[in-house]
Amino acid sequence: MRFLHRERPADPGAGDVEALIDVEGVSTSFGDNVVLDGIDMTVGRGEIFVIIGPSGCGKTTLLRHMSGMLPPSSGVVRIGGESLYDLPEEELDSIRRRMGFSFQHGALLNSMSVIENVALPLAEAAPHLSRDLIDEVAQMKLEMVGLLDAKDRAPSDLSGGMKKRAAIARAIALDPELVFFDEPSAGLDPITAAAVDNLILKLARIFGITMVVVTHDIASAFTIGDRMALLFDGRVFAHGRPEDVQQHPDARVQDFIHRALPRDEARGVDITDYLAKGALR
Amino acid sequence: MTPVTIEIPERFDRDTVQPIADRLDAAVARGHAAVRIDLSAVREFDSTAMALIVAALRDAKRTGTTVELEGISEPVLDYFSLVSVRHLIEERKPDRQLGFVERVGRGVMPTLHVARDSAVLFARAVRSLVLGPWTGERFRVSRTVAEVSEAGSSAMPIVSLIAFLLGLILAMQAWLQLRIFAAELFVADMVAVSVTREIGPLMTAILVAARSGSAIAAQIGTMVINEEVDALEQMGIKPVAWLVVPKMVALALATPCLTVLFDAVAMTGGMLFGVSVVEINPGAYLERTQESLKLADLASGLFKASVFGTLIASIGCALGLNVEGGPEGVGRATTRAVVASIFAIIVFDAIFVIVLRVGS
């Protein structure tokens, strides 16, 4: 679990690495509402795996299944070969401590300062360490995400981008092997979003962390993704390297990645034609 | 002078870091001019280990020790490339210690701020109400009616229950004293006078503070952190006229109404005790009650209740509108609204009774 042994594969996404997460036939419904319908996918060790899809397609639910937060209605999620929801609670907890999760809105504990939020997982996991050393680690994580100067502020005093970076600092507090990101760039301006993407890439490259990123930001997905899956209505539509998804023959996939309105809604008119003519300027 | 060399073992991570930390601390604290950290054996390394090196560099900077890092491998250097160690070990100004006066001020000022904010808001609400016809800040009748129903009608069951029990208790306590003088009949006087003058308005106001004062602060506070109040203002709707005035008018009306209910039910409870336990003739009890009841007592009680209602609404609205610090702040504002309201109620009651002699 120490990161010197972890190396990012030479060609991440090539599919020749050992699978870290294996999702097999996962289906979930809440009442009559079918959210996920037979999902199969694998995430290789050391790669950045991006799950894209429109709002409400089940991306976040799938992420919660993968990270041990919510068991699916049927199907199996394996991490490192272990079926996550068949493990006793203590073993699941020890796996959880080796994973980080960056929530969509940060989910920082509001009653604690930023540095206390980041120090919390380490203080709980390694009570034998001195408080000074734990604070030193937390400061270093904050420096990695560029938030050191805001360490004593309350989470409620942070801007959206700062909250996201603080959440990332907390997610990597225990040097995890695997980090999940729920909409890391949602609600951020393009420059801050690019900075968050850059941070994710840097952490993946240097620590060799496996990352699973859920996003509906297509630009960001193609920037950071080694492999990706496109979800529509709870099903995987396209699955593979970014190039494969980009060239996927299905019209809905093409519409989504080119941010076009579905053809029937656009009434046969491609909006980019308008833009090219300057009609919508 | 030769530097002290500390050799780091193969495994340098959060499970093995503590003994190395102690050795490093000792070396730097002993004031060696130079400490050499030999990392050439390291195979396992994590951010706790990295933090330890940063901490050693910081201590060394303070004590003037030179620290040399030896045998750093490429991956370890990579980890260090993520942070600026210079930025990390930079001196930060320690928090200034507060003096006595400042600490007292920090304790007292928030209370004064609540008082000031509530008074200002009350003044603005009155202005909106009085000048409304000229400034276009319409009085919202339907919103006020809804507030009266929420703060008044819905509170009737709990007010009745507490009034009934309190009536029983008062009659019991009065009887225990009065029977010494064989003056049991005066239980009726005792209950009627104490309830209408003091206990009715006070208990009702405390109940309203707990039920509605907290709800007002929570509702408005949530609206503030969701930017709903800004949205109202942006749409040209005055938050004071739209939110505050209806609540203030509603509580100013509903609290005296609830007090009437409280008075009536409490006297019924007292009578039940008097008739069943003390065995006073019901007709005699009613007659004594009628005799001791004065319109002035009732009126002064209702006047106080109305003032208390206005206080509760002003404080609840002021704390809600000045909420800071996200959802956590809403929780704090809610608690403070109840505490501050009850405090204000008691202070105003004391002023009325002792200074202004209301109802005496």
XYZ file of C-alpha atoms in Angstrom:
641
model
C 0.000 0.000 0.000
C 2.968 2.347 0.114
C 3.372 4.374 -2.963
C 6.957 3.691 -3.955
C 5.781 0.335 -5.179
C 3.021 1.828 -7.207
C 3.912 2.896 -10.646
C 1.743 4.335 -13.265
C 1.628 1.944 -16.237
C 3.783 3.019 -19.141
C 0.737 3.190 -21.366
C -2.223 3.674 -19.057
C -5.469 2.646 -20.642
C -3.910 0.031 -22.920
C -5.773 -2.585 -20.960
C -2.728 -4.751 -20.313
C -2.680 -3.938 -16.599
C -4.248 -5.901 -13.793
C -7.848 -4.906 -13.087
C -8.308 -3.062 -9.784
C -12.086 -2.630 -9.924
C -14.381 -5.105 -11.593
C -18.044 -4.272 -11.999
C -20.166 -7.211 -13.112
C -23.818 -7.045 -14.044
C -24.633 -4.257 -11.596
C -28.270 -3.174 -11.618
C -29.944 -0.823 -9.196
C -33.429 0.510 -8.893
C -35.000 2.811 -6.350
C -38.622 1.722 -6.188
C -39.838 1.487 -9.780
C -37.102 3.766 -11.003
C -34.346 1.725 -12.694
C -31.122 3.705 -12.276
C -28.531 1.188 -13.448
C -29.302 -1.672 -15.767
C -26.630 -4.351 -16.102
C -23.369 -2.422 -15.924
C -20.116 -4.230 -16.748
C -16.794 -2.420 -16.611
C -13.238 -2.789 -15.377
C -10.847 -0.172 -14.080
C -7.182 -1.036 -14.473
C -4.607 -0.359 -11.774
C -2.968 3.045 -12.169
C -5.310 4.433 -14.787
C -7.650 7.406 -14.757
C -11.050 6.039 -15.606
C -13.731 8.566 -16.497
C -17.451 7.890 -16.385
C -19.359 10.410 -18.475
C -23.003 10.778 -19.286
C -25.869 13.215 -19.027
C -27.361 14.270 -15.685
C -29.460 11.555 -14.111
C -27.907 8.681 -16.059
C -26.764 6.891 -12.896
C -23.113 7.979 -12.828
C -23.063 9.026 -9.191
C -24.951 5.900 -8.105
C -22.387 3.747 -9.917
C -19.592 5.641 -8.150
C -21.242 5.007 -4.790
C -21.426 1.288 -5.611
C -17.749 1.196 -6.586
C -16.577 3.007 -3.475
C -18.345 0.790 -0.972
C -20.974 3.327 0.049
C -24.071 1.688 -1.381
C -24.639 -1.950 -2.331
C -26.291 -2.439 -5.740
C -29.660 -4.219 -6.064
C -27.924 -7.003 -7.954
C -24.497 -7.697 -9.415
C -20.982 -7.736 -7.989
C -18.349 -5.054 -7.396
C -14.831 -6.429 -6.897
C -11.872 -4.421 -5.714
C -8.544 -6.222 -5.968
C -10.510 -9.435 -6.481
C -12.589 -9.119 -3.295
C -16.340 -8.832 -3.677
C -16.925 -5.578 -1.812
C -20.382 -6.195 -0.387
C -19.693 -9.786 0.692
C -16.944 -8.650 3.057
C -17.553 -8.228 6.774
C -17.891 -4.585 7.842
C -14.368 -4.377 9.387
C -12.687 -5.562 6.207
C -14.798 -3.209 4.140
C -13.667 -0.388 6.452
C -10.014 -1.292 5.986
C -10.524 -1.195 2.209
C -12.322 2.133 2.582
C -9.278 3.558 4.369
C -7.221 2.724 1.281
C -9.566 4.703 -0.934
C -10.326 8.416 -1.041
C -13.517 10.073 -2.152
C -13.904 13.643 -3.291
C -17.569 14.574 -2.999
C -19.357 16.840 -5.417
C -19.862 19.664 -2.946
C -16.766 18.887 -0.900
C -18.637 17.423 2.086
C -16.133 19.093 4.405
C -17.099 19.005 8.054
C -18.354 22.493 8.703
C -17.532 22.590 12.384
C -13.805 22.132 11.705
C -11.233 24.312 10.003
C -9.809 23.274 6.643
C -6.637 21.822 8.147
C -8.582 19.894 10.786
C -10.694 18.394 8.013
C -7.610 17.195 6.182
C -5.906 15.947 9.363
C -8.968 14.010 10.538
C -8.539 10.787 8.495
C -4.863 10.479 9.474
C -5.508 11.275 13.142
C -8.136 8.503 13.168
C -6.083 5.962 11.195
C -2.732 6.568 12.925
C -3.361 7.655 16.513
C 0.252 6.798 17.439
C 1.592 9.772 15.481
C 2.258 13.041 17.261
C -0.218 15.853 16.680
C 2.545 18.040 15.206
C 3.444 15.428 12.643
C -0.212 14.909 11.674
C -0.591 18.666 11.215
C 2.585 18.682 9.147
C 1.136 16.009 6.841
C -2.135 17.936 6.554
C -0.250 21.137 5.718
C 1.670 19.292 3.048
C -1.508 17.958 1.465
C -2.948 21.469 1.484
C 0.233 22.756 -0.137
C -0.150 20.093 -2.846
C -3.585 21.435 -3.723
C -2.447 25.056 -3.303
C -4.567 25.809 -0.265
C -1.940 26.181 2.467
C -2.658 29.858 3.043
C -6.337 29.108 3.727
C -5.648 26.345 6.229
C -7.266 28.002 9.252
C -10.409 29.123 7.484
C -13.816 27.549 7.967
C -15.137 25.497 5.021
C -18.078 27.888 4.733
C -15.656 30.742 3.991
C -14.169 28.961 0.965
C -15.128 29.501 -2.658
C -16.415 26.571 -4.737
C -13.022 25.843 -6.279
C -11.275 26.013 -2.909
C -13.812 23.626 -1.370
C -13.133 21.157 -4.174
C -9.400 21.393 -3.653
C -9.808 20.977 0.113
C -11.948 17.900 -0.557
C -9.194 16.496 -2.788
C -6.612 17.172 -0.060
C -8.767 15.213 2.378
C -9.304 12.425 -0.141
C -5.526 11.918 -0.499
C -4.835 12.339 3.231
C -4.078 8.638 3.745
C -2.029 8.174 0.538
C -4.825 6.106 -0.999
C -4.337 3.691 -3.859
C -7.653 4.616 -5.344
C -9.514 7.924 -5.396
C -13.070 8.555 -6.569
C -14.089 11.974 -7.810
C -17.713 13.006 -8.132
C -18.008 15.888 -10.589
C -14.644 17.498 -9.789
C -15.203 20.397 -12.187
C -18.948 20.993 -11.798
C -19.742 24.580 -10.908
C -16.190 25.800 -11.547
C -15.046 28.354 -14.108
C -13.004 26.896 -17.009
C -9.672 28.016 -15.574
C -10.298 26.619 -12.095
C -11.699 23.443 -13.681
C -8.526 23.110 -15.745
C -6.455 23.584 -12.592
C -8.393 20.779 -10.868
C -7.866 18.530 -13.927
C -4.194 19.331 -13.812
C -4.050 18.470 -10.119
C -5.738 15.112 -10.762
C -3.256 14.319 -13.537
C -0.283 15.348 -11.404
C -1.403 13.211 -8.461
C -2.030 10.244 -10.749
C 1.348 10.595 -12.419
C 3.430 11.037 -9.298
C 1.614 8.852 -6.782
C 0.359 6.298 -9.301
C -3.104 6.600 -7.767
C -5.915 4.889 -9.651
C -8.686 7.390 -10.197
C -12.321 6.999 -11.075
C -13.832 10.291 -12.141
C -17.508 10.954 -12.748
C -18.151 14.042 -14.812
C -20.401 15.552 -17.412
C -17.665 17.927 -18.507
C -16.602 16.434 -21.834
C -13.528 18.609 -22.282
C -12.230 17.535 -18.885
C -13.092 13.866 -19.569
C -10.994 13.809 -22.732
C -8.152 15.722 -21.044
C -7.633 13.425 -18.098
C -9.165 10.086 -19.099
C -7.002 7.075 -19.926
C -10.151 5.081 -20.502
C -13.778 6.018 -20.249
C -17.303 4.716 -20.170
C -20.293 6.612 -21.492
C -23.507 5.974 -19.596
C -26.994 6.555 -20.962
C -30.112 5.662 -19.003
C -28.227 3.301 -16.718
C -26.415 1.394 -19.470
C -22.867 1.538 -20.789
C -22.980 2.834 -24.352
C -19.320 3.173 -25.138
C -16.409 1.810 -23.169
C -12.735 2.116 -23.995
C -9.948 4.535 -24.746
C -10.896 8.143 -25.511
C -10.152 7.671 -29.228
C -12.521 4.696 -29.409
C -15.294 6.626 -27.681
C -14.696 9.607 -29.943
C -15.123 7.431 -33.012
C -18.028 5.434 -31.671
C -20.604 4.934 -34.446
C -23.714 5.415 -32.262
C -25.452 8.715 -33.003
C -26.342 9.366 -29.339
C -22.692 9.013 -28.344
C -21.665 11.434 -31.077
C -24.410 13.880 -30.058
C -23.327 13.772 -26.443
C -19.618 14.263 -26.996
C -20.213 17.036 -29.498
C -22.688 18.693 -27.156
C -25.343 18.670 -29.880
C -29.024 18.515 -29.151
C -30.475 15.128 -29.977
C -31.491 15.262 -33.608
C -35.220 14.952 -33.043
C -35.124 17.843 -30.579
C -33.100 19.977 -32.936
C -35.629 19.144 -35.658
C -33.004 17.984 -38.087
C -30.974 21.145 -37.894
C -27.442 20.894 -36.612
C -26.847 23.838 -34.308
C -23.200 24.074 -35.351
C -24.357 25.105 -38.832
C -26.017 28.097 -37.269
C -22.920 28.908 -35.300
C -20.760 28.651 -38.419
C -23.003 31.148 -40.179
C -22.903 33.435 -37.182
C -26.679 33.316 -36.885
C -26.667 32.827 -33.143
C -23.931 35.252 -32.280
C 32.643 19.567 13.232
C 31.407 16.414 11.574
C 27.696 16.222 10.905
C 25.555 13.679 12.702
C 24.249 11.149 10.219
C 20.831 9.614 10.637
C 20.324 6.588 8.483
C 16.778 5.991 7.465
C 15.772 2.323 7.200
C 14.241 0.696 4.143
C 10.698 1.259 5.327
C 9.948 4.899 6.014
C 6.189 5.336 6.323
C 3.499 6.220 8.808
C 3.810 2.941 10.742
C 7.585 3.213 11.225
C 8.109 6.965 11.293
C 7.806 7.673 15.032
C 11.223 6.317 16.235
C 12.941 8.148 13.382
C 11.055 11.315 14.351
C 12.350 11.018 17.922
C 15.958 10.582 16.721
C 15.666 13.540 14.372
C 14.138 15.700 17.081
C 16.920 14.817 19.479
C 19.636 15.567 16.912
C 18.206 18.951 15.968
C 17.351 19.905 19.532
C 20.838 19.044 20.782
C 22.029 21.837 18.550
C 24.346 19.952 16.244
C 25.627 22.328 13.627
C 24.820 19.868 10.874
C 22.549 16.853 10.545
C 22.753 14.533 7.589
C 19.723 12.453 6.699
C 20.692 9.439 4.652
C 17.797 8.272 2.507
C 19.702 5.920 0.250
C 18.234 2.755 1.804
C 14.628 3.927 1.548
C 12.351 1.709 -0.516
C 8.997 2.550 0.982
C 8.042 6.135 1.532
C 4.805 7.995 2.129
C 3.547 11.459 2.889
C 3.990 11.046 6.646
C 7.683 10.414 6.041
C 7.762 13.400 3.739
C 6.108 15.543 6.409
C 8.736 14.419 8.914
C 11.518 15.690 6.661
C 9.676 18.988 6.199
C 9.268 19.269 9.974
C 13.003 18.605 10.458
C 13.839 21.311 7.913
C 11.562 23.748 9.739
C 13.117 22.990 13.150
C 16.592 23.221 11.650
C 15.806 26.623 10.218
C 14.740 27.815 13.654
C 17.758 26.428 15.515
C 20.245 27.312 12.777
C 21.172 23.698 12.053
C 22.185 22.681 8.551
C 20.306 19.679 7.231
C 21.678 17.669 4.354
C 19.600 15.117 2.512
C 21.613 12.308 1.037
C 20.809 9.566 -1.431
C 17.391 10.834 -2.482
C 15.930 8.586 -5.157
C 14.084 9.811 -8.210
C 10.574 8.873 -7.005
C 11.114 10.583 -3.641
C 12.233 13.723 -5.458
C 9.067 13.465 -7.534
C 6.938 13.579 -4.401
C 8.758 16.657 -3.224
C 8.101 18.281 -6.590
C 4.414 18.479 -5.612
C 5.046 20.989 -2.834
C 7.090 24.073 -2.217
C 9.010 23.283 0.942
C 10.062 26.919 1.221
C 6.407 27.923 1.373
C 5.670 25.172 3.887
C 8.380 26.139 6.383
C 7.879 29.869 6.068
C 7.309 31.553 9.429
C 3.689 32.391 10.015
C 2.682 35.090 12.423
C 1.378 33.413 15.561
C -2.103 34.416 16.639
C -1.971 37.396 18.938
C -2.992 36.724 22.520
C -6.086 38.688 23.493
C -5.999 41.027 26.464
C -8.558 41.020 29.259
C -10.639 43.870 27.871
C -10.685 42.292 24.428
C -11.808 38.945 25.787
C -14.620 40.546 27.783
C -15.550 42.501 24.673
C -15.648 39.364 22.534
C -18.025 37.835 25.043
C -20.330 40.819 25.431
C -20.360 42.352 21.969
C -22.388 39.609 20.254
C -25.184 40.120 22.803
C -25.116 43.872 22.201
C -25.100 43.245 18.453
C -28.215 41.080 18.716
C -29.921 43.855 20.696
C -28.854 46.492 18.196
C -29.808 44.435 15.122
C -33.202 43.575 16.594
C -33.912 47.205 17.491
C -32.894 48.396 14.022
C -35.009 45.751 12.363
C -37.987 46.622 14.579
C -37.629 50.272 13.600
C -37.463 49.368 9.905
C -40.527 47.151 10.221
C -42.498 49.913 11.915
C -41.395 52.346 9.223
C -42.420 49.926 6.502
C -45.783 49.409 8.190
C -46.505 53.101 8.813
C -45.056 54.593 5.641
C -46.117 51.620 3.519
C -48.971 53.407 1.717
C -46.539 56.094 0.513
C -43.437 54.016 -0.208
C -45.296 51.194 -1.910
C -44.269 48.635 0.720
C -47.652 46.998 0.797
C -48.810 45.223 3.971
C -49.248 41.528 3.087
C -52.508 40.473 4.687
C -52.531 36.891 3.437
C -48.940 36.260 4.541
C -49.751 37.704 7.952
C -52.822 35.481 8.269
C -50.708 32.448 7.369
C -48.160 33.441 10.026
C -50.881 33.916 12.650
C -52.189 30.472 11.856
C -48.689 28.979 12.067
C -47.626 30.744 15.264
C -51.046 30.977 16.901
C -53.582 28.313 15.963
C -51.024 25.530 15.717
C -49.698 26.392 19.166
C -53.097 26.072 20.859
C -52.834 22.396 21.893
C -49.424 22.745 23.569
C -50.360 26.059 25.214
C -53.578 24.537 26.573
C -51.815 21.479 27.952
C -49.136 23.490 29.710
C -51.683 26.019 30.990
C -53.831 23.273 32.462
C -50.925 21.605 34.256
C -49.620 24.951 35.490
C -53.089 25.854 36.799
C -53.132 22.633 38.806
C -49.632 23.267 40.142
C -50.382 26.866 41.130
C -53.581 25.884 42.939
C -51.722 23.140 44.765
C -48.897 25.446 45.889
C -51.368 28.173 46.908
C -53.454 25.718 48.883
C -50.413 24.361 50.772
C -49.683 27.870 52.070
C -53.245 29.154 52.471
C -54.539 26.208 54.481
C -52.155 27.208 57.284
C -54.382 30.260 57.708
C -57.554 28.297 56.950
C -57.953 30.561 53.929
C -58.412 27.785 51.302
C -61.052 29.775 49.456
C -58.416 32.280 48.406
C -56.825 29.644 46.152
C -59.142 31.070 43.493
C -57.815 34.614 43.981
C -54.259 33.424 43.986
C -54.587 31.528 40.720
C -56.599 34.220 38.951
C -54.299 37.102 39.892
C -50.964 35.376 39.340
C -52.025 33.888 36.030
C -53.517 36.995 34.449
C -50.819 39.353 35.649
C -47.630 37.413 35.283
C -47.608 33.712 34.591
C -49.980 33.763 31.616
C -48.101 36.263 29.453
C -44.671 35.041 30.584
C -45.235 31.318 30.002
C -47.045 31.921 26.726
C -44.216 34.131 25.497
C -41.626 31.531 26.462
C -43.580 28.878 24.564
C -43.883 31.156 21.536
C -40.147 31.879 21.695
C -39.372 28.175 21.724
C -41.833 27.297 18.968
C -41.900 30.321 16.665
C -38.752 32.280 17.541
C -36.593 29.307 16.609
C -38.657 28.563 13.503
C -38.375 32.169 12.314
C -34.600 32.274 12.759
C -34.199 28.903 11.037
C -36.479 29.785 8.138
C -34.984 33.204 7.426
C -31.444 31.952 8.061
C -31.917 29.172 5.511
C -33.325 31.675 3.057
C -30.269 33.887 3.540
C -27.731 31.132 2.906
C -29.697 30.002 -0.154
C -29.572 33.593 -1.452
C -33.382 33.684 -1.405
C -33.392 36.993 0.454
C -31.027 38.451 -2.144
C -33.366 37.119 -4.834
C -36.331 38.912 -3.226
C -34.386 42.134 -3.065
C -33.240 41.729 -6.663
C -36.859 41.272 -7.778
C -37.693 44.545 -6.088
C -39.528 42.912 -3.171
C -38.497 44.428 0.148
C -37.513 41.586 2.501
C -38.591 43.648 5.516
C -42.084 44.218 4.141
C -42.420 40.721 2.739
C -40.810 38.623 5.476
C -40.353 40.595 8.661
C -43.515 42.702 8.947
C -45.954 39.768 8.578
C -44.076 37.776 11.211
C -43.870 40.713 13.600
C -47.544 41.613 13.255
C -48.515 37.955 13.495
C -46.628 37.399 16.749
C -47.813 40.720 18.192
C -51.389 39.489 17.611
C -51.021 35.785 18.248
C -49.154 35.994 21.576
C -51.926 37.937 23.409
C -54.553 35.632 21.888
C -52.652 32.594 23.136
C -52.320 34.353 26.492
C -56.126 34.646 26.758
C -56.347 30.922 26.074
C -53.599 30.243 28.605
C -55.321 32.360 31.295
C -58.664 30.641 30.754
C -57.293 27.094 30.737
C -54.997 27.724 33.708
C -57.901 29.041 35.767
C -59.924 25.994 34.746
C -57.083 23.772 35.942
C -56.915 25.694 39.208
C -60.642 25.335 39.658
C -60.506 21.631 38.984
C -57.932 21.275 41.755
C -59.885 23.587 44.068
C -63.149 21.758 43.544
C -61.857 18.194 43.603
C -59.027 18.289 46.163
C -59.712 21.336 48.336
C -63.460 20.702 48.018
C -64.408 24.297 47.426
C -67.966 24.748 46.182
C -67.754 25.416 42.401
C -70.091 28.394 42.690
C -67.986 29.924 45.435
C -64.769 29.311 43.478
C -66.203 31.051 40.417
C -67.424 33.943 42.510
C -64.023 34.427 44.149
C -62.382 34.281 40.732
C -64.736 36.871 39.341
C -64.208 39.105 42.338
C -60.424 39.023 42.083
C -60.205 39.427 38.314
C -59.649 43.010 37.264
C -59.812 44.201 33.697
C -56.636 46.226 34.280
C -54.722 43.053 35.242
C -55.894 41.218 32.180
C -55.187 44.207 29.940
C -51.698 44.727 31.319
C -50.996 41.024 30.832
C -52.166 41.144 27.230
C -50.186 44.313 26.565
C -47.052 42.622 27.862
C -47.787 39.535 25.765
C -48.023 41.668 22.653
C -44.694 43.338 23.421
C -43.117 39.926 24.061
C -44.415 38.648 20.717
C -42.895 41.626 18.929
C -39.589 41.029 20.729
C -39.526 37.374 19.720
C -40.207 38.189 16.066
C -37.627 41.010 15.994
C -34.910 38.874 17.536
C -35.715 35.803 15.423
C -35.774 37.811 12.194
C -32.625 39.783 13.069
C -30.633 36.641 13.891
C -31.951 34.928 10.769
C -31.097 37.821 8.491
C -27.586 38.152 9.936
C -26.745 34.468 9.670
C -23.106 33.697 8.837
C -21.211 30.506 8.210
C -23.529 28.279 6.196
C -25.869 25.627 7.598
C -23.879 25.534 10.835
C -24.658 29.222 11.284
C -28.377 28.556 10.896
C -28.221 26.101 13.783
C -26.399 28.627 15.943
C -28.843 31.405 15.026
C -31.786 29.174 15.931
C -30.447 28.383 19.380
C -29.464 31.971 20.020
C -32.895 33.187 18.919
C -34.550 31.161 21.677
C -32.040 32.099 24.363
C -31.990 35.785 23.415
C -35.797 35.934 23.171
C -36.328 34.439 26.611
C -33.674 36.730 28.061
C -35.287 39.769 26.440
C -38.744 38.707 27.626
C -37.603 38.514 31.248
C -35.695 41.810 31.042
C -38.694 43.614 29.549
C -41.017 42.055 32.096
C -38.774 43.320 34.873
C -38.771 46.794 33.335
C -42.559 46.789 33.037
C -43.228 45.578 36.553
C -40.487 47.268 38.545
C -39.805 50.476 36.652
C -43.040 51.269 34.868
C -45.370 49.637 37.408
C -47.535 48.254 34.649
C -50.655 46.724 36.134
C -50.026 47.694 39.745
